[in-house]
């Protein structure tokens, strides 16, 4: 589970509902003081939320970019449903396309950034329609299914979510946390967990465990791609991400001192890498 440093947005950002053709989505919309040099749509990963990008918002706006971090369907402050069909990958990808359109940045101008699960949803959106996007950044998001150990964890969590309350699942998960994490993580993480829709977690967990390799399709789409990761990753091994970047012909960045969530582990370095990539496309 990602652990943002805070749930309080910086002064450059406002929390609001983004109306789209597929409903409203909760976002943190951060804008620079002048005319934006570009617009970024930030899509979070499994069990995550828009707050996972909160530490990137100020440095991205300082660099002149508008950055909009979103809660996907059934995540935290965006509405969900009990119908698992609503969380099919194509449905979530169409949500991303609707979000990009609602930003009003213009065709071919949105820099799409997806962390982990968000990267696989983001690439599915690109494969449906790449025209809204200027680039795709896959942050700690691999070419296919997660490693076997993570598949086992997802199966255990999915089974628990099908039979237990969200509160009971939270208590069970926290019981396995290292004492230091249990002591330092606050009520915000619990509040976020309780507002996730269990059907969303079950459906997207299955996606992560069974995702096919679509790297060749993404490469054929012709969009500039950036593969970002930490130095270590227990969801997709870093050498797997290295190989994926080669197959994509992608720009590749490893963030020193970061693991699966460079956006929260090393936000200054991660934002600098994003800006350098986007600036190089201008």
Coordinates of C-alpha atoms in Angstrom, one line a residue:
X1 CA 0.0 0.0 0.0
X2 CA 1.3 3.4 -1.0
X3 CA 1.9 5.9 1.9
X4 CA 1.7 9.5 0.8
X5 CA 3.5 11.9 3.1
X6 CA 0.3 13.9 3.7
X7 CA -3.3 14.0 2.6
X8 CA -3.3 17.8 2.7
X9 CA -3.0 19.4 -0.8
X10 CA -0.4 22.1 -1.4
X11 CA -1.6 25.7 -2.0
X12 CA -1.2 25.2 -5.8
X13 CA -3.9 22.5 -5.8
X14 CA -7.6 22.4 -5.2
X15 CA -9.7 19.4 -4.5
X16 CA -12.7 19.3 -6.8
X17 CA -15.1 17.0 -8.7
X18 CA -14.1 16.6 -12.4
X19 CA -17.3 16.3 -14.5
X20 CA -16.9 14.0 -17.5
X21 CA -19.2 12.1 -19.9
X22 CA -18.7 9.0 -17.7
X23 CA -19.6 10.7 -14.4
X24 CA -17.7 12.8 -11.8
X25 CA -14.3 11.9 -10.5
X26 CA -12.6 13.3 -7.5
X27 CA -9.3 15.1 -8.4
X28 CA -6.6 17.3 -7.1
X29 CA -6.1 20.0 -9.8
X30 CA -2.8 21.8 -9.5
X31 CA -2.1 24.7 -11.8
X32 CA 1.0 27.0 -12.3
X33 CA 0.7 30.7 -11.8
X34 CA 1.0 31.4 -15.5
X35 CA -0.1 29.7 -18.7
X36 CA 0.7 26.0 -18.4
X37 CA 3.5 24.5 -20.5
X38 CA 1.5 21.2 -20.5
X39 CA -1.1 19.2 -18.7
X40 CA -0.5 15.9 -16.9
X41 CA -3.1 13.4 -15.9
X42 CA -1.9 11.2 -12.9
X43 CA -3.6 7.8 -12.4
X44 CA -2.9 5.9 -9.2
X45 CA -2.3 2.3 -8.5
X46 CA -4.0 -0.5 -6.6
X47 CA -5.4 0.5 -3.2
X48 CA -4.1 4.0 -4.0
X49 CA -5.6 7.4 -4.6
X50 CA -4.9 10.8 -6.0
X51 CA -3.0 11.6 -2.8
X52 CA -0.2 9.3 -3.9
X53 CA 0.8 12.1 -6.2
X54 CA 0.4 14.9 -3.7
X55 CA 4.1 15.4 -3.2
X56 CA 4.6 15.8 -7.0
X57 CA 2.1 18.6 -7.4
X58 CA 4.2 21.6 -6.2
X59 CA 7.4 20.7 -8.1
X60 CA 5.4 20.0 -11.3
X61 CA 3.5 23.3 -11.1
X62 CA 6.8 25.1 -10.2
X63 CA 8.1 23.7 -13.5
X64 CA 5.1 25.2 -15.3
X65 CA 2.9 22.1 -15.7
X66 CA -0.7 21.7 -14.7
X67 CA -1.0 18.3 -12.9
X68 CA -4.4 16.6 -12.2
X69 CA -4.3 13.6 -10.0
X70 CA -7.5 11.5 -10.0
X71 CA -9.4 8.9 -8.0
X72 CA -10.6 6.2 -10.4
X73 CA -14.0 4.7 -10.3
X74 CA -14.5 3.1 -6.9
X75 CA -11.3 4.6 -5.5
X76 CA -11.4 6.7 -2.3
X77 CA -13.6 9.8 -3.1
X78 CA -14.9 8.7 -6.6
X79 CA -18.1 6.8 -6.6
X80 CA -18.3 3.1 -7.2
X81 CA -20.8 0.3 -7.7
X82 CA -21.3 -3.3 -6.7
X83 CA -21.3 -4.4 -10.3
X84 CA -17.9 -6.0 -11.1
X85 CA -18.4 -5.3 -14.8
X86 CA -18.0 -1.6 -14.1
X87 CA -14.3 -2.3 -13.3
X88 CA -13.4 -4.2 -16.4
X89 CA -10.1 -2.8 -17.7
X90 CA -11.7 -1.4 -20.9
X91 CA -14.3 0.5 -18.7
X92 CA -11.6 2.0 -16.5
X93 CA -9.6 2.9 -19.6
X94 CA -12.7 4.7 -21.1
X95 CA -12.9 6.6 -17.8
X96 CA -9.3 7.8 -18.4
X97 CA -10.2 8.9 -21.9
X98 CA -13.2 10.8 -20.5
X99 CA -11.0 12.4 -17.8
X100 CA -8.4 13.5 -20.4
X101 CA -11.2 15.1 -22.6
X102 CA -12.6 16.9 -19.6
X103 CA -9.3 18.6 -18.8
X104 CA -9.8 20.7 -22.0
X105 CA -6.1 20.7 -22.8
X106 CA -6.7 19.8 -26.5
X107 CA -6.0 16.8 -28.7
X108 CA -2.6 15.3 -28.4
X109 CA -1.6 17.4 -25.4
X110 CA -2.1 15.4 -22.2
X111 CA 0.9 13.7 -20.6
X112 CA -0.6 10.5 -19.1
X113 CA 1.2 9.1 -16.0
X114 CA 0.1 5.8 -14.5
X115 CA 1.5 4.3 -11.3
X116 CA 1.5 0.5 -11.1
X117 CA -2.1 -0.6 -11.8
X118 CA -2.7 2.9 -13.1
X119 CA 0.0 2.3 -15.7
X120 CA -1.8 -0.8 -17.1
X121 CA -5.1 1.1 -17.2
X122 CA -3.3 4.0 -18.8
X123 CA -1.8 1.9 -21.6
X124 CA -5.3 0.3 -22.2
X125 CA -6.6 3.8 -22.7
X126 CA -3.8 4.6 -25.2
X127 CA -4.6 1.4 -27.1
X128 CA -8.3 2.4 -27.3
X129 CA -7.5 5.9 -28.4
X130 CA -4.0 7.6 -28.3
X131 CA -5.1 10.9 -29.8
X132 CA -5.7 12.8 -26.5
X133 CA -2.2 12.1 -25.3
X134 CA 1.3 13.7 -25.9
X135 CA 3.1 11.0 -23.9
X136 CA 2.7 7.9 -21.7
X137 CA 4.7 7.4 -18.5
X138 CA 4.6 3.9 -16.9
X139 CA 5.7 4.3 -13.3
X140 CA 6.6 1.1 -11.6
X141 CA 4.1 -0.6 -14.0
X142 CA 5.2 -3.8 -15.7
X143 CA 4.6 -5.5 -19.0
X144 CA 2.2 -8.2 -17.8
X145 CA 1.0 -9.9 -14.6
X146 CA 2.7 -9.2 -11.3
X147 CA 5.2 -11.7 -9.8
X148 CA 3.9 -14.9 -8.3
X149 CA 4.2 -13.8 -4.6
X150 CA 2.1 -10.8 -5.3
X151 CA -0.5 -12.9 -7.2
X152 CA -0.8 -15.0 -4.0
X153 CA -1.3 -11.9 -1.9
X154 CA -4.0 -10.6 -4.3
X155 CA -5.8 -13.9 -4.1
X156 CA -5.8 -13.8 -0.3
X157 CA -7.0 -10.2 -0.3
X158 CA -9.7 -10.9 -2.9
X159 CA -11.0 -13.8 -0.9
X160 CA -11.1 -11.8 2.3
X161 CA -12.9 -8.9 0.6
X162 CA -15.6 -11.2 -0.6
X163 CA -16.4 -12.4 2.9
X164 CA -15.3 -9.8 5.4
X165 CA -16.1 -6.1 6.0
X166 CA -13.5 -3.5 4.8
X167 CA -12.9 -2.6 8.5
X168 CA -12.1 -6.2 9.4
X169 CA -9.8 -6.6 6.4
X170 CA -8.0 -3.4 7.4
X171 CA -7.5 -4.7 10.9
X172 CA -6.1 -8.0 9.6
X173 CA -3.7 -6.3 7.2
X174 CA -2.4 -3.9 9.9
X175 CA -1.7 -6.9 12.1
X176 CA 0.9 -8.0 9.6
X177 CA 2.6 -4.6 9.3
X178 CA 6.0 -3.9 10.8
X179 CA 5.5 -2.2 14.2
X180 CA 7.2 1.0 13.0
X181 CA 4.7 1.4 10.1
X182 CA 1.7 0.5 12.3
X183 CA 2.8 3.3 14.7
X184 CA 3.5 6.0 12.2
X185 CA 0.7 5.6 9.7
X186 CA -2.4 7.5 10.6
X187 CA -6.1 7.6 10.4
X188 CA -5.9 9.0 6.8
X189 CA -4.8 5.7 5.4
X190 CA -7.6 3.8 7.2
X191 CA -10.1 6.4 6.0
X192 CA -9.0 6.0 2.5
X193 CA -9.1 2.2 2.7
X194 CA -12.6 2.2 4.1
X195 CA -13.8 4.4 1.2
X196 CA -12.5 2.1 -1.5
X197 CA -15.1 0.0 -3.1
X198 CA -14.5 -3.7 -2.4
X199 CA -15.8 -4.7 -5.9
X200 CA -13.2 -2.4 -7.4
X201 CA -10.4 -4.0 -5.4
X202 CA -11.5 -7.5 -6.2
X203 CA -11.8 -6.8 -10.0
X204 CA -8.6 -4.9 -10.4
X205 CA -6.7 -7.4 -8.2
X206 CA -7.6 -10.1 -10.6
X207 CA -6.5 -7.9 -13.5
X208 CA -3.1 -7.5 -11.9
X209 CA -2.7 -11.2 -11.5
X210 CA -3.7 -12.1 -15.1
X211 CA -2.7 -9.1 -17.2
X212 CA -1.3 -10.2 -20.6
X213 CA 1.8 -8.7 -22.2
X214 CA 0.7 -5.8 -24.4
X215 CA 4.1 -4.2 -24.9
X216 CA 4.2 -4.7 -28.7
X217 CA 0.8 -3.1 -29.0
X218 CA 1.9 0.0 -27.0
X219 CA 5.1 0.3 -29.1
X220 CA 3.0 0.1 -32.3
X221 CA 0.9 3.0 -31.0
X222 CA 3.9 5.3 -31.6
X223 CA 3.4 7.5 -28.5
X224 CA 6.5 8.7 -26.7
X225 CA 6.9 6.5 -23.6
X226 CA 8.8 6.9 -20.3
X227 CA 9.4 4.0 -18.0
X228 CA 10.1 5.1 -14.4
X229 CA 10.9 3.0 -11.4
X230 CA 12.8 2.8 -8.2
X231 CA 16.0 0.9 -7.7
X232 CA 14.1 -2.1 -6.4
X233 CA 10.6 -3.4 -6.9
X234 CA 8.8 -6.3 -5.4
X235 CA 5.8 -6.2 -7.8
X236 CA 7.7 -6.2 -11.2
X237 CA 11.5 -6.8 -10.9
X238 CA 13.5 -3.9 -12.1
X239 CA 15.3 -6.0 -14.9
X240 CA 11.8 -6.8 -16.2
X241 CA 11.0 -3.1 -16.4
X242 CA 14.4 -2.5 -18.1
X243 CA 13.6 -5.0 -20.8
X244 CA 10.1 -3.5 -21.2
X245 CA 11.7 -0.1 -21.8
X246 CA 13.9 -1.5 -24.5
X247 CA 11.0 -3.2 -26.2
X248 CA 9.0 0.0 -26.1
X249 CA 12.0 2.2 -27.3
X250 CA 11.2 4.2 -24.2
X251 CA 13.1 6.7 -22.2
X252 CA 14.2 5.0 -19.0
X253 CA 14.7 6.5 -15.5
X254 CA 15.6 4.7 -12.3
X255 CA 15.0 6.8 -9.1
X256 CA 17.8 6.3 -6.6
X257 CA 16.6 5.4 -3.1
X258 CA 13.1 4.6 -4.3
X259 CA 11.2 1.3 -4.5
X260 CA 7.7 0.6 -5.9
X261 CA 6.4 4.1 -5.3
X262 CA 9.0 6.7 -6.4
X263 CA 6.2 9.3 -6.4
X264 CA 6.1 9.0 -2.6
X265 CA 9.6 7.7 -1.9
X266 CA 11.5 10.4 -3.8
X267 CA 9.0 13.0 -5.1
X268 CA 11.5 15.7 -6.0
X269 CA 13.7 13.4 -8.1
X270 CA 10.6 11.8 -9.6
X271 CA 9.0 15.1 -10.6
X272 CA 12.4 16.3 -12.0
X273 CA 12.5 13.2 -14.2
X274 CA 9.0 13.7 -15.4
X275 CA 9.6 17.3 -16.3
X276 CA 12.9 16.5 -18.1
X277 CA 11.0 14.0 -20.2
X278 CA 8.2 16.3 -21.1
X279 CA 10.4 19.2 -21.8
X280 CA 12.3 17.0 -24.2
X281 CA 9.1 16.5 -26.3
X282 CA 8.4 20.2 -26.7

